[in-house]
mmCIF file of C-alpha atoms in Angstrom:
data_model
loop_
_atom_site.group_PDB
_atom_site.id
_atom_site.type_symbol
_atom_site.label_atom_id
_atom_site.label_comp_id
_atom_site.label_asym_id
_atom_site.label_seq_id
_atom_site.Cartn_x
_atom_site.Cartn_y
_atom_site.Cartn_z
ATOM 1 C CA MET A 30 110.173 112.677 96.651
ATOM 2 C CA ASP A 31 111.553 112.828 93.148
ATOM 3 C CA LEU A 32 108.579 113.843 90.992
ATOM 4 C CA HIS A 33 110.153 112.608 87.748
ATOM 5 C CA PHE A 34 109.295 109.326 86.040
ATOM 6 C CA ASN A 35 111.900 106.871 84.814
ATOM 7 C CA SER A 36 111.378 107.452 81.085
ATOM 8 C CA GLN A 37 113.688 104.552 80.193
ATOM 9 C CA LEU A 38 110.929 102.157 81.249
ATOM 10 C CA ALA A 39 108.875 103.281 78.250
ATOM 11 C CA VAL A 40 111.384 101.816 75.806
ATOM 12 C CA GLY A 41 109.857 98.886 73.936
ATOM 13 C CA TYR A 42 106.243 99.875 74.600
ATOM 14 C CA HIS A 43 104.057 101.347 71.855
ATOM 15 C CA SER A 44 100.710 101.723 73.620
ATOM 16 C CA GLY A 45 100.203 104.998 75.461
ATOM 17 C CA SER A 46 98.167 103.272 78.169
ATOM 18 C CA GLN A 47 100.896 100.675 78.731
ATOM 19 C CA ILE A 48 103.576 103.355 78.996
ATOM 20 C CA SER A 49 101.439 105.308 81.459
ATOM 21 C CA ARG A 50 100.834 102.220 83.609
ATOM 22 C CA VAL A 51 104.491 101.183 83.689
ATOM 23 C CA VAL A 52 106.000 104.570 84.536
ATOM 24 C CA THR A 53 103.342 105.630 87.057
ATOM 25 C CA GLU A 54 103.335 102.328 88.951
ATOM 26 C CA ASP A 55 107.131 102.391 89.050
ATOM 27 C CA TRP A 56 107.016 105.911 90.473
ATOM 28 C CA VAL A 57 104.622 104.899 93.256
ATOM 29 C CA ALA A 58 106.693 101.801 94.081
ATOM 30 C CA ARG A 59 109.845 103.935 94.415
ATOM 31 C CA ASN A 60 108.403 106.953 96.197
ATOM 32 C CA MET A 61 105.211 106.291 98.118
ATOM 33 C CA PHE A 62 104.762 105.675 101.808
ATOM 34 C CA CYS A 63 101.495 104.419 103.309
ATOM 35 C CA PRO A 64 99.140 107.379 103.827
ATOM 36 C CA VAL A 65 97.066 105.311 106.245
ATOM 37 C CA CYS A 66 99.694 104.386 108.840
ATOM 38 C CA GLY A 67 102.857 106.170 107.653
ATOM 39 C CA ALA A 68 104.883 103.025 106.864
ATOM 40 C CA PRO A 69 107.830 104.087 104.676
ATOM 41 C CA VAL A 70 107.164 101.848 101.650
ATOM 42 C CA LEU A 71 104.307 100.164 99.812
ATOM 43 C CA GLY A 72 104.427 96.707 98.298
ATOM 44 C CA HIS A 73 103.582 96.278 94.617
ATOM 45 C CA TYR A 74 101.189 93.501 93.664
ATOM 46 C CA LYS A 75 102.019 91.433 90.616
ATOM 47 C CA ALA A 76 100.476 92.651 87.356
ATOM 48 C CA ASN A 77 96.825 91.870 86.615
ATOM 49 C CA LYS A 78 95.719 91.468 90.230
ATOM 50 C CA PRO A 79 92.031 92.358 89.945
ATOM 51 C CA VAL A 80 91.564 94.105 93.297
ATOM 52 C CA ALA A 81 94.483 96.499 93.837
ATOM 53 C CA ASP A 82 97.936 97.632 92.697
ATOM 54 C CA PHE A 83 99.750 98.287 96.001
ATOM 55 C CA PHE A 84 99.559 97.184 99.613
ATOM 56 C CA CYS A 85 100.920 98.087 103.019
ATOM 57 C CA ASP A 86 102.480 95.222 104.944
ATOM 58 C CA ASP A 87 102.037 97.064 108.255
ATOM 59 C CA CYS A 88 98.349 98.050 108.264
ATOM 60 C CA LYS A 89 97.202 95.666 105.483
ATOM 61 C CA SER A 90 95.639 98.464 103.445
ATOM 62 C CA ASP A 91 95.227 98.045 99.680
ATOM 63 C CA PHE A 92 95.544 100.811 97.087
ATOM 64 C CA GLU A 93 94.545 101.152 93.456
ATOM 65 C CA LEU A 94 96.259 103.671 91.170
ATOM 66 C CA LYS A 95 94.473 105.624 88.446
ATOM 67 C CA SER A 96 96.423 108.169 86.440
ATOM 68 C CA LYS A 97 95.988 110.474 83.475
ATOM 69 C CA GLU A 98 98.035 112.989 81.584
ATOM 70 C CA SER A 99 96.948 116.553 82.295
ATOM 71 C CA LYS A 100 98.690 119.506 80.715
ATOM 72 C CA THR A 101 96.579 121.866 82.834
ATOM 73 C CA ALA A 102 97.797 120.186 86.050
ATOM 74 C CA THR A 103 94.222 119.732 87.306
ATOM 75 C CA ILE A 104 92.544 116.573 88.588
ATOM 76 C CA GLY A 105 89.272 117.217 86.774
ATOM 77 C CA HIS A 106 85.779 115.985 87.622
ATOM 78 C CA LYS A 107 86.110 112.336 86.646
ATOM 79 C CA ILE A 108 88.634 109.630 85.873
ATOM 80 C CA ALA A 109 88.171 106.436 83.861
ATOM 81 C CA ASP A 110 88.009 103.118 85.689
ATOM 82 C CA GLY A 111 87.378 99.498 84.713
ATOM 83 C CA ALA A 112 84.231 97.415 84.333
ATOM 84 C CA TYR A 113 81.083 99.046 85.711
ATOM 85 C CA THR A 114 79.572 95.916 87.277
ATOM 86 C CA THR A 115 82.855 94.967 88.938
ATOM 87 C CA MET A 116 83.223 98.435 90.454
ATOM 88 C CA ILE A 117 79.656 98.456 91.812
ATOM 89 C CA GLU A 118 80.107 94.965 93.286
ATOM 90 C CA ARG A 119 83.328 96.003 95.015
ATOM 91 C CA ILE A 120 81.739 99.105 96.543
ATOM 92 C CA THR A 121 78.559 97.405 97.729
ATOM 93 C CA SER A 122 80.492 94.480 99.186
ATOM 94 C CA LEU A 123 82.951 96.897 100.878
ATOM 95 C CA ARG A 124 85.950 95.310 99.135
ATOM 96 C CA ASN A 125 87.197 98.325 97.215
ATOM 97 C CA PRO A 126 90.741 99.542 97.960
ATOM 98 C CA HIS A 127 91.763 103.096 98.737
ATOM 99 C CA LEU A 128 92.312 105.050 95.538
ATOM 100 C CA PHE A 129 95.373 106.985 94.372
ATOM 101 C CA VAL A 130 94.567 109.520 91.648
ATOM 102 C CA MET A 131 97.576 110.908 89.782
ATOM 103 C CA THR A 132 97.925 113.514 87.059
ATOM 104 C CA TYR A 133 101.179 114.048 85.215
ATOM 105 C CA ALA A 134 102.780 115.966 82.373
ATOM 106 C CA ASP A 135 106.227 116.039 80.765
ATOM 107 C CA TRP A 136 107.304 112.834 82.545
ATOM 108 C CA GLN A 137 106.633 114.046 86.055
ATOM 109 C CA VAL A 138 103.855 114.042 88.674
ATOM 110 C CA ASN A 139 101.926 117.251 89.198
ATOM 111 C CA ASN A 140 99.124 115.946 91.441
ATOM 112 C CA LEU A 141 98.602 112.878 93.589
ATOM 113 C CA LEU A 142 95.738 112.409 95.981
ATOM 114 C CA MET A 143 94.336 109.530 97.989
ATOM 115 C CA ILE A 144 90.617 108.942 98.418
ATOM 116 C CA PRO A 145 89.797 106.582 101.325
ATOM 117 C CA ASN A 146 87.614 103.653 100.294
ATOM 118 C CA TYR A 147 84.771 104.665 102.639
ATOM 119 C CA PHE A 148 84.106 107.753 100.489
ATOM 120 C CA PHE A 149 82.896 105.543 97.644
ATOM 121 C CA VAL A 150 79.199 104.968 96.964
ATOM 122 C CA PRO A 151 77.515 103.654 93.787
ATOM 123 C CA ASP A 152 76.167 107.142 93.099
ATOM 124 C CA ILE A 153 79.618 108.487 92.134
ATOM 125 C CA ILE A 154 80.187 105.729 89.559
ATOM 126 C CA GLU A 155 79.133 106.763 86.067
ATOM 127 C CA LYS A 156 78.214 103.974 83.658
ATOM 128 C CA ARG A 157 79.748 104.388 80.205
ATOM 129 C CA LYS A 158 78.223 103.220 76.935
ATOM 130 C CA PRO A 159 78.926 99.566 76.041
ATOM 131 C CA LEU A 160 81.594 98.981 73.412
ATOM 132 C CA ALA A 161 80.282 98.662 69.871
ATOM 133 C CA ASP A 162 79.590 95.281 68.297
ATOM 134 C CA THR A 163 82.632 95.795 66.087
ATOM 135 C CA ALA A 164 84.988 96.215 69.055
ATOM 136 C CA ARG A 165 87.278 93.429 70.233
ATOM 137 C CA ARG A 166 85.438 93.357 73.575
ATOM 138 C CA ALA A 167 81.973 94.036 72.153
ATOM 139 C CA GLY A 168 79.389 94.848 74.810
ATOM 140 C CA TRP A 169 81.940 95.524 77.569
ATOM 141 C CA THR A 170 80.791 98.398 79.760
ATOM 142 C CA GLY A 171 83.264 100.573 81.602
ATOM 143 C CA CYS A 172 82.770 103.333 84.141
ATOM 144 C CA ASN A 173 84.059 106.683 85.319
ATOM 145 C CA ILE A 174 84.675 107.701 88.920
ATOM 146 C CA GLU A 175 83.111 111.126 89.431
ATOM 147 C CA ILE A 176 85.768 112.556 91.712
ATOM 148 C CA GLY A 177 84.067 115.925 91.709
ATOM 149 C CA ASN A 178 81.131 114.428 93.647
ATOM 150 C CA ILE A 179 83.323 113.292 96.541
ATOM 151 C CA PRO A 180 83.427 115.651 99.560
ATOM 152 C CA GLU A 181 86.582 117.748 99.633
ATOM 153 C CA ILE A 182 87.591 116.325 103.006
ATOM 154 C CA GLY A 183 87.805 112.913 101.314
ATOM 155 C CA LYS A 184 90.478 114.118 98.878
ATOM 156 C CA ILE A 185 93.796 113.837 100.691
ATOM 157 C CA PHE A 186 96.471 115.519 98.589
ATOM 158 C CA ILE A 187 99.935 113.983 98.746
ATOM 159 C CA ILE A 188 101.211 116.217 95.942
ATOM 160 C CA LYS A 189 99.336 119.312 94.800
ATOM 161 C CA ASN A 190 100.496 121.508 91.942
ATOM 162 C CA SER A 191 103.917 119.802 92.080
ATOM 163 C CA ARG A 192 104.327 120.538 95.805
ATOM 164 C CA GLN A 193 104.534 117.714 98.321
ATOM 165 C CA THR A 194 102.383 117.713 101.461
ATOM 166 C CA ASP A 195 104.060 116.870 104.757
ATOM 167 C CA LYS A 196 103.768 113.154 105.506
ATOM 168 C CA SER A 197 102.499 113.634 109.075
ATOM 169 C CA HIS A 198 99.739 115.947 107.835
ATOM 170 C CA ILE A 199 98.595 113.320 105.312
ATOM 171 C CA VAL A 200 98.372 110.586 107.965
ATOM 172 C CA ASP A 201 96.606 112.979 110.361
ATOM 173 C CA GLN A 202 94.074 113.925 107.699
ATOM 174 C CA TYR A 203 93.319 110.267 107.034
ATOM 175 C CA GLN A 204 92.804 109.649 110.744
ATOM 176 C CA LEU A 205 90.518 112.690 110.873
ATOM 177 C CA THR A 206 88.215 111.240 108.215
ATOM 178 C CA LEU A 207 88.249 107.734 109.684
ATOM 179 C CA SER A 208 85.329 108.529 111.995
ATOM 180 C CA LEU A 209 83.133 108.917 108.888
ATOM 181 C CA GLN A 210 83.589 105.259 108.004
ATOM 182 C CA THR A 211 80.400 103.207 107.985
ATOM 183 C CA THR A 212 79.675 99.716 106.666
ATOM 184 C CA LYS A 213 76.118 100.502 105.555
ATOM 185 C CA ILE A 214 76.086 101.791 101.990
ATOM 186 C CA GLU A 215 72.763 103.642 102.353
ATOM 187 C CA THR A 216 73.952 105.361 105.535
ATOM 188 C CA ARG A 217 77.238 106.228 103.832
ATOM 189 C CA GLY A 218 75.391 107.735 100.885
ATOM 190 C CA TRP A 219 73.275 110.042 103.021
ATOM 191 C CA LEU A 220 76.213 111.107 105.167
ATOM 192 C CA LEU A 221 78.463 111.973 102.224
ATOM 193 C CA ASP A 222 75.656 113.749 100.370
ATOM 194 C CA VAL A 223 74.855 115.972 103.347
ATOM 195 C CA LEU A 224 78.553 116.567 104.040
ATOM 196 C CA ARG A 225 78.997 117.724 100.458
ATOM 197 C CA CYS A 226 76.057 120.095 100.841
ATOM 198 C CA VAL A 227 77.600 121.490 104.028
ATOM 199 C CA GLU A 228 80.844 122.112 102.129
ATOM 200 C CA LYS A 229 78.904 124.069 99.491
ATOM 201 C CA ILE A 230 77.605 126.558 102.062
ATOM 202 C CA PRO A 231 79.997 129.519 101.657
ATOM 203 C CA PHE A 232 80.255 130.453 105.331
ATOM 204 C CA ASP A 233 81.285 128.610 108.476
ATOM 205 C CA ASP A 234 78.195 129.455 110.559
ATOM 206 C CA PHE A 235 74.940 128.296 109.014
ATOM 207 C CA GLY A 236 71.373 127.442 109.885
ATOM 208 C CA THR A 237 69.067 124.590 109.009
ATOM 209 C CA ASP A 238 67.426 126.806 106.358
ATOM 210 C CA ASP A 239 70.783 126.983 104.556
ATOM 211 C CA ILE A 240 71.095 123.218 104.403
ATOM 212 C CA TYR A 241 67.386 122.710 103.662
ATOM 213 C CA ALA A 242 68.031 124.635 100.433
ATOM 214 C CA PHE A 243 69.537 121.365 99.155
ATOM 215 C CA ALA A 244 66.432 119.301 100.036
ATOM 216 C CA ASP A 245 65.186 118.972 96.449
ATOM 217 C CA GLU A 246 68.628 117.847 95.284
ATOM 218 C CA LEU A 247 68.812 115.255 98.058
ATOM 219 C CA GLN A 248 65.250 114.090 97.376
ATOM 220 C CA LYS A 249 66.194 113.316 93.760
ATOM 221 C CA LYS A 250 69.187 111.293 94.933
ATOM 222 C CA HIS A 251 67.103 109.432 97.540
ATOM 223 C CA PRO A 252 63.615 109.165 96.009
ATOM 224 C CA ASP A 253 62.448 106.476 98.456
ATOM 225 C CA ASN A 254 62.850 108.748 101.471
ATOM 226 C CA ASN A 255 59.810 110.896 102.262
ATOM 227 C CA HIS A 256 61.326 112.644 105.290
ATOM 228 C CA VAL A 257 64.289 114.481 103.805
ATOM 229 C CA HIS A 258 64.408 117.286 106.375
ATOM 230 C CA ASP A 259 64.438 114.767 109.218
ATOM 231 C CA LYS A 260 67.235 112.850 107.493
ATOM 232 C CA ILE A 261 69.258 116.030 107.009
ATOM 233 C CA ARG A 262 68.983 116.884 110.715
ATOM 234 C CA GLN A 263 70.043 113.338 111.602
ATOM 235 C CA GLN A 264 73.195 113.649 109.482
ATOM 236 C CA LEU A 265 74.005 117.070 110.953
ATOM 237 C CA GLN A 266 73.823 115.536 114.422
ATOM 238 C CA TYR A 267 76.112 112.725 113.287
ATOM 239 C CA LEU A 268 78.647 115.225 111.915
ATOM 240 C CA ARG A 269 78.388 117.137 115.188
ATOM 241 C CA ASP A 270 79.019 113.989 117.239
ATOM 242 C CA LYS A 271 82.055 113.166 115.056
ATOM 243 C CA GLY A 272 83.538 116.613 115.606
ATOM 244 C CA PHE A 273 83.018 118.069 112.130
ATOM 245 C CA LEU A 274 80.307 120.513 113.234
ATOM 246 C CA GLN A 275 79.663 122.466 116.405
ATOM 247 C CA PHE A 276 76.129 123.022 117.658
ATOM 248 C CA VAL A 277 75.802 126.775 118.293
ATOM 249 C CA GLU A 278 72.141 127.087 119.218
ATOM 250 C CA ARG A 279 68.830 125.664 118.116
ATOM 251 C CA GLY A 280 68.947 125.398 114.322
ATOM 252 C CA ARG A 281 72.500 126.811 114.066
ATOM 253 C CA TYR A 282 75.784 125.017 113.362
ATOM 254 C CA ARG A 283 79.435 125.948 112.846
ATOM 255 C CA LYS A 284 82.008 124.144 110.692
ATOM 256 C CA ILE A 285 85.048 123.282 112.797
ATOM 257 C CA ARG A 286 87.055 120.936 110.546
#
């Protein structure tokens, strides 16, 4: 991969957002393979397609690209997206594409990761303030994707700190997470919340008391559930069955992925 943008494409544009869109989408079109199936190239949808930016002809996966300039070469906690209601509708109807998140500086990529679409739940979408009455699109309400609230296993780095990850490892990592896919948004929310709590535990072997320490946090996120401990144990069993945890003994688990 050549990490450099084609700066000549910026000629004639005056808007920073337009320049960013043109050079980053061109880079993906020239360099990216499909991280889902490994196909060597991605197709580029025509401009203004509302659902996605790129597609794979082989596995029929869709991808959306979000990018931002970052002098510190870090992804950060959140990235701006489009209309809030549109994003929520896409997630709840299971029509959202996989997401590419890119950071760049000095006309070259420093980070690129892919987040599979089944790691998205409404809870990670932050609603921004509506545009002022004096704005051209008065009342329009955008959103931010809170990337920091996505489990680490759902962040598949293609480029990290200007270093490319091996293609086979990227495809393998996607396949590893595929077992976490579920079509029920509520089930997805609980699973990802508990998985994130597991990732926060600083050691590989842990007990139910360690994960119960997050019960109040989970109760606030799921106020309609009055059996949080039972729900936590259910998700731990699911993660065990999917090969992400090993059952050691009664009340004890071990991280294995």
